[in-house]
């Protein structure tokens, strides 16, 4: 009963402020405030406020929320323990070995979007010489391509 009265008072006050705003030629904010002001009275008329008040003051409802909270905490706790333990030592070693094998050695090399035929047509990479600073053939090719 008190909740319905408070919601009605809030709606009436909001509608009054909206009327003053509309009188001052601020129609869009006044309409928005009027819309917000009608929400509490709409909740009262649909019965949501009564249901919420009955739930808030019900011991049975609070025990239910406590049980749900305990179940959620147990779920999170078991997930944390499962992630931390990771199984037996053999399982951890097998998982680590499988993870190493899953990544190819050249996987970190950038892909330029070329097809596999282009990669096969390229000559094999030259072994690096003792003086890599003298090999400017790549730079010369780029400069020639741009006409420099």
PDB file of C-alpha atoms in Angstrom:
ATOM      1  CA  UNK A   1       0.000   0.000   0.000  1.00  0.00           C
ATOM      2  CA  UNK A   2       2.821   2.396   0.858  1.00  0.00           C
ATOM      3  CA  UNK A   3       4.738   1.491  -2.319  1.00  0.00           C
ATOM      4  CA  UNK A   4       1.718   2.303  -4.481  1.00  0.00           C
ATOM      5  CA  UNK A   5       1.295   5.653  -2.773  1.00  0.00           C
ATOM      6  CA  UNK A   6       4.966   6.548  -3.224  1.00  0.00           C
ATOM      7  CA  UNK A   7       4.872   5.576  -6.918  1.00  0.00           C
ATOM      8  CA  UNK A   8       1.744   7.668  -7.458  1.00  0.00           C
ATOM      9  CA  UNK A   9       3.358  10.664  -5.756  1.00  0.00           C
ATOM     10  CA  UNK A  10       6.516  10.323  -7.860  1.00  0.00           C
ATOM     11  CA  UNK A  11       4.431  10.156 -11.033  1.00  0.00           C
ATOM     12  CA  UNK A  12       2.367  13.197 -10.047  1.00  0.00           C
ATOM     13  CA  UNK A  13       5.486  15.224  -9.212  1.00  0.00           C
ATOM     14  CA  UNK A  14       7.140  14.280 -12.494  1.00  0.00           C
ATOM     15  CA  UNK A  15       4.064  15.216 -14.487  1.00  0.00           C
ATOM     16  CA  UNK A  16       3.914  18.559 -12.659  1.00  0.00           C
ATOM     17  CA  UNK A  17       7.540  19.334 -13.483  1.00  0.00           C
ATOM     18  CA  UNK A  18       6.910  18.278 -17.101  1.00  0.00           C
ATOM     19  CA  UNK A  19       3.963  20.717 -17.282  1.00  0.00           C
ATOM     20  CA  UNK A  20       6.189  23.558 -16.051  1.00  0.00           C
ATOM     21  CA  UNK A  21       8.835  22.653 -18.617  1.00  0.00           C
ATOM     22  CA  UNK A  22       6.239  22.594 -21.405  1.00  0.00           C
ATOM     23  CA  UNK A  23       4.962  26.026 -20.263  1.00  0.00           C
ATOM     24  CA  UNK A  24       8.543  27.322 -20.682  1.00  0.00           C
ATOM     25  CA  UNK A  25       8.557  26.046 -24.293  1.00  0.00           C
ATOM     26  CA  UNK A  26      10.903  23.125 -23.654  1.00  0.00           C
ATOM     27  CA  UNK A  27       8.637  20.536 -25.247  1.00  0.00           C
ATOM     28  CA  UNK A  28      11.059  17.684 -26.009  1.00  0.00           C
ATOM     29  CA  UNK A  29      12.523  17.445 -22.483  1.00  0.00           C
ATOM     30  CA  UNK A  30       9.021  17.888 -21.058  1.00  0.00           C
ATOM     31  CA  UNK A  31       7.691  14.990 -23.123  1.00  0.00           C
ATOM     32  CA  UNK A  32      10.650  12.829 -22.086  1.00  0.00           C
ATOM     33  CA  UNK A  33      10.096  13.634 -18.401  1.00  0.00           C
ATOM     34  CA  UNK A  34       6.391  12.909 -18.725  1.00  0.00           C
ATOM     35  CA  UNK A  35       7.210   9.514 -20.231  1.00  0.00           C
ATOM     36  CA  UNK A  36       9.557   8.707 -17.353  1.00  0.00           C
ATOM     37  CA  UNK A  37       6.954   9.913 -14.867  1.00  0.00           C
ATOM     38  CA  UNK A  38       4.320   7.529 -16.180  1.00  0.00           C
ATOM     39  CA  UNK A  39       6.511   4.446 -15.616  1.00  0.00           C
ATOM     40  CA  UNK A  40       5.981   4.141 -11.814  1.00  0.00           C
ATOM     41  CA  UNK A  41       2.200   4.446 -12.061  1.00  0.00           C
ATOM     42  CA  UNK A  42       2.225   1.930 -14.912  1.00  0.00           C
ATOM     43  CA  UNK A  43       4.144  -0.512 -12.737  1.00  0.00           C
ATOM     44  CA  UNK A  44       1.614  -0.043  -9.950  1.00  0.00           C
ATOM     45  CA  UNK A  45      -1.324  -0.649 -12.280  1.00  0.00           C
ATOM     46  CA  UNK A  46       0.208  -3.831 -13.742  1.00  0.00           C
ATOM     47  CA  UNK A  47       0.904  -5.280 -10.282  1.00  0.00           C
ATOM     48  CA  UNK A  48       4.686  -5.389 -10.573  1.00  0.00           C
ATOM     49  CA  UNK A  49       5.132  -3.169  -7.537  1.00  0.00           C
ATOM     50  CA  UNK A  50       2.918  -5.387  -5.394  1.00  0.00           C
ATOM     51  CA  UNK A  51       4.778  -8.493  -6.505  1.00  0.00           C
ATOM     52  CA  UNK A  52       8.151  -6.852  -5.800  1.00  0.00           C
ATOM     53  CA  UNK A  53       6.999  -5.705  -2.357  1.00  0.00           C
ATOM     54  CA  UNK A  54       5.700  -9.179  -1.517  1.00  0.00           C
ATOM     55  CA  UNK A  55       8.995 -10.702  -2.687  1.00  0.00           C
ATOM     56  CA  UNK A  56      11.166  -8.207  -0.822  1.00  0.00           C
ATOM     57  CA  UNK A  57       9.461  -8.868   2.492  1.00  0.00           C
ATOM     58  CA  UNK A  58       9.147 -12.635   2.085  1.00  0.00           C
ATOM     59  CA  UNK A  59      11.519 -14.849   4.071  1.00  0.00           C
ATOM     60  CA  UNK A  60      10.922 -17.677   1.623  1.00  0.00           C
ATOM     61  CA  UNK A  61      12.086 -15.518  -1.306  1.00  0.00           C
ATOM     62  CA  UNK A  62      15.275 -14.462   0.503  1.00  0.00           C
ATOM     63  CA  UNK A  63      16.108 -18.077   1.360  1.00  0.00           C
ATOM     64  CA  UNK A  64      15.653 -18.888  -2.336  1.00  0.00           C
ATOM     65  CA  UNK A  65      18.044 -16.087  -3.308  1.00  0.00           C
ATOM     66  CA  UNK A  66      20.535 -17.423  -0.762  1.00  0.00           C
ATOM     67  CA  UNK A  67      20.331 -20.936  -2.207  1.00  0.00           C
ATOM     68  CA  UNK A  68      20.851 -19.561  -5.727  1.00  0.00           C
ATOM     69  CA  UNK A  69      23.863 -17.570  -4.523  1.00  0.00           C
ATOM     70  CA  UNK A  70      25.370 -20.627  -2.836  1.00  0.00           C
ATOM     71  CA  UNK A  71      24.899 -22.675  -6.006  1.00  0.00           C
ATOM     72  CA  UNK A  72      26.577 -19.959  -8.071  1.00  0.00           C
ATOM     73  CA  UNK A  73      29.533 -19.759  -5.676  1.00  0.00           C
ATOM     74  CA  UNK A  74      29.944 -23.533  -5.768  1.00  0.00           C
ATOM     75  CA  UNK A  75      29.916 -23.462  -9.555  1.00  0.00           C
ATOM     76  CA  UNK A  76      32.588 -20.746  -9.679  1.00  0.00           C
ATOM     77  CA  UNK A  77      34.689 -22.537  -7.061  1.00  0.00           C
ATOM     78  CA  UNK A  78      34.702 -25.825  -8.933  1.00  0.00           C
ATOM     79  CA  UNK A  79      35.667 -24.016 -12.155  1.00  0.00           C
ATOM     80  CA  UNK A  80      38.596 -22.320 -10.407  1.00  0.00           C
ATOM     81  CA  UNK A  81      39.822 -25.590  -8.878  1.00  0.00           C
ATOM     82  CA  UNK A  82      39.462 -27.360 -12.226  1.00  0.00           C
ATOM     83  CA  UNK A  83      41.528 -24.721 -14.002  1.00  0.00           C
ATOM     84  CA  UNK A  84      44.209 -24.687 -11.336  1.00  0.00           C
ATOM     85  CA  UNK A  85      44.747 -28.392 -10.958  1.00  0.00           C
ATOM     86  CA  UNK A  86      44.774 -29.342 -14.636  1.00  0.00           C
ATOM     87  CA  UNK A  87      44.613 -33.071 -13.906  1.00  0.00           C
ATOM     88  CA  UNK A  88      47.465 -35.467 -13.151  1.00  0.00           C
ATOM     89  CA  UNK A  89      51.110 -34.847 -13.956  1.00  0.00           C
ATOM     90  CA  UNK A  90      51.005 -37.145 -16.996  1.00  0.00           C
ATOM     91  CA  UNK A  91      47.935 -35.330 -18.353  1.00  0.00           C
ATOM     92  CA  UNK A  92      49.638 -31.967 -17.940  1.00  0.00           C
ATOM     93  CA  UNK A  93      52.784 -33.184 -19.747  1.00  0.00           C
ATOM     94  CA  UNK A  94      50.714 -34.670 -22.570  1.00  0.00           C
ATOM     95  CA  UNK A  95      48.745 -31.450 -22.928  1.00  0.00           C
ATOM     96  CA  UNK A  96      51.938 -29.378 -22.988  1.00  0.00           C
ATOM     97  CA  UNK A  97      53.470 -31.643 -25.650  1.00  0.00           C
ATOM     98  CA  UNK A  98      50.307 -31.494 -27.743  1.00  0.00           C
ATOM     99  CA  UNK A  99      50.317 -27.724 -27.476  1.00  0.00           C
ATOM    100  CA  UNK A 100      53.913 -27.532 -28.702  1.00  0.00           C
ATOM    101  CA  UNK A 101      53.130 -29.785 -31.673  1.00  0.00           C
ATOM    102  CA  UNK A 102      50.029 -27.806 -32.585  1.00  0.00           C
ATOM    103  CA  UNK A 103      52.027 -24.687 -33.469  1.00  0.00           C
ATOM    104  CA  UNK A 104      54.096 -24.874 -36.639  1.00  0.00           C
ATOM    105  CA  UNK A 105      57.654 -23.525 -36.389  1.00  0.00           C
ATOM    106  CA  UNK A 106      57.074 -20.923 -39.132  1.00  0.00           C
ATOM    107  CA  UNK A 107      53.653 -19.895 -37.861  1.00  0.00           C
ATOM    108  CA  UNK A 108      54.937 -16.542 -36.690  1.00  0.00           C
ATOM    109  CA  UNK A 109      56.165 -15.602 -40.179  1.00  0.00           C
ATOM    110  CA  UNK A 110      53.905 -13.000 -41.777  1.00  0.00           C
ATOM    111  CA  UNK A 111      51.638 -14.085 -44.574  1.00  0.00           C
ATOM    112  CA  UNK A 112      51.494 -11.811 -47.595  1.00  0.00           C
ATOM    113  CA  UNK A 113      48.401 -13.443 -49.030  1.00  0.00           C
ATOM    114  CA  UNK A 114      50.220 -15.321 -51.794  1.00  0.00           C
ATOM    115  CA  UNK A 115      48.964 -18.638 -53.041  1.00  0.00           C
ATOM    116  CA  UNK A 116      50.717 -21.930 -52.437  1.00  0.00           C
ATOM    117  CA  UNK A 117      51.851 -22.096 -56.081  1.00  0.00           C
ATOM    118  CA  UNK A 118      53.786 -18.876 -55.688  1.00  0.00           C
ATOM    119  CA  UNK A 119      55.466 -20.175 -52.577  1.00  0.00           C
ATOM    120  CA  UNK A 120      56.484 -23.375 -54.384  1.00  0.00           C
ATOM    121  CA  UNK A 121      57.869 -21.431 -57.388  1.00  0.00           C
ATOM    122  CA  UNK A 122      60.207 -19.361 -55.206  1.00  0.00           C
ATOM    123  CA  UNK A 123      63.752 -20.622 -54.837  1.00  0.00           C
ATOM    124  CA  UNK A 124      64.817 -21.979 -51.499  1.00  0.00           C
ATOM    125  CA  UNK A 125      66.083 -19.432 -49.007  1.00  0.00           C
ATOM    126  CA  UNK A 126      69.812 -18.798 -49.186  1.00  0.00           C
ATOM    127  CA  UNK A 127      71.780 -19.537 -46.056  1.00  0.00           C
ATOM    128  CA  UNK A 128      72.914 -16.354 -44.366  1.00  0.00           C
ATOM    129  CA  UNK A 129      76.460 -15.456 -45.103  1.00  0.00           C
ATOM    130  CA  UNK A 130      78.955 -14.116 -42.630  1.00  0.00           C
ATOM    131  CA  UNK A 131      78.276 -10.549 -43.813  1.00  0.00           C
ATOM    132  CA  UNK A 132      74.513 -10.029 -44.177  1.00  0.00           C
ATOM    133  CA  UNK A 133      74.974  -6.265 -44.467  1.00  0.00           C
ATOM    134  CA  UNK A 134      76.430  -6.680 -48.012  1.00  0.00           C
ATOM    135  CA  UNK A 135      73.326  -8.377 -49.463  1.00  0.00           C
ATOM    136  CA  UNK A 136      71.256  -5.478 -50.830  1.00  0.00           C
ATOM    137  CA  UNK A 137      69.603  -7.334 -53.717  1.00  0.00           C
ATOM    138  CA  UNK A 138      66.135  -7.005 -52.171  1.00  0.00           C
ATOM    139  CA  UNK A 139      66.525  -3.277 -51.685  1.00  0.00           C
ATOM    140  CA  UNK A 140      67.905  -2.840 -55.211  1.00  0.00           C
ATOM    141  CA  UNK A 141      64.930  -4.712 -56.671  1.00  0.00           C
ATOM    142  CA  UNK A 142      62.477  -2.492 -54.817  1.00  0.00           C
ATOM    143  CA  UNK A 143      64.286   0.662 -55.923  1.00  0.00           C
ATOM    144  CA  UNK A 144      64.385  -0.504 -59.553  1.00  0.00           C
ATOM    145  CA  UNK A 145      60.679  -1.348 -59.397  1.00  0.00           C
ATOM    146  CA  UNK A 146      59.891   2.229 -58.359  1.00  0.00           C
ATOM    147  CA  UNK A 147      62.304   3.703 -60.900  1.00  0.00           C
ATOM    148  CA  UNK A 148      64.794   5.061 -58.422  1.00  0.00           C
TER     149      UNK A 148
END
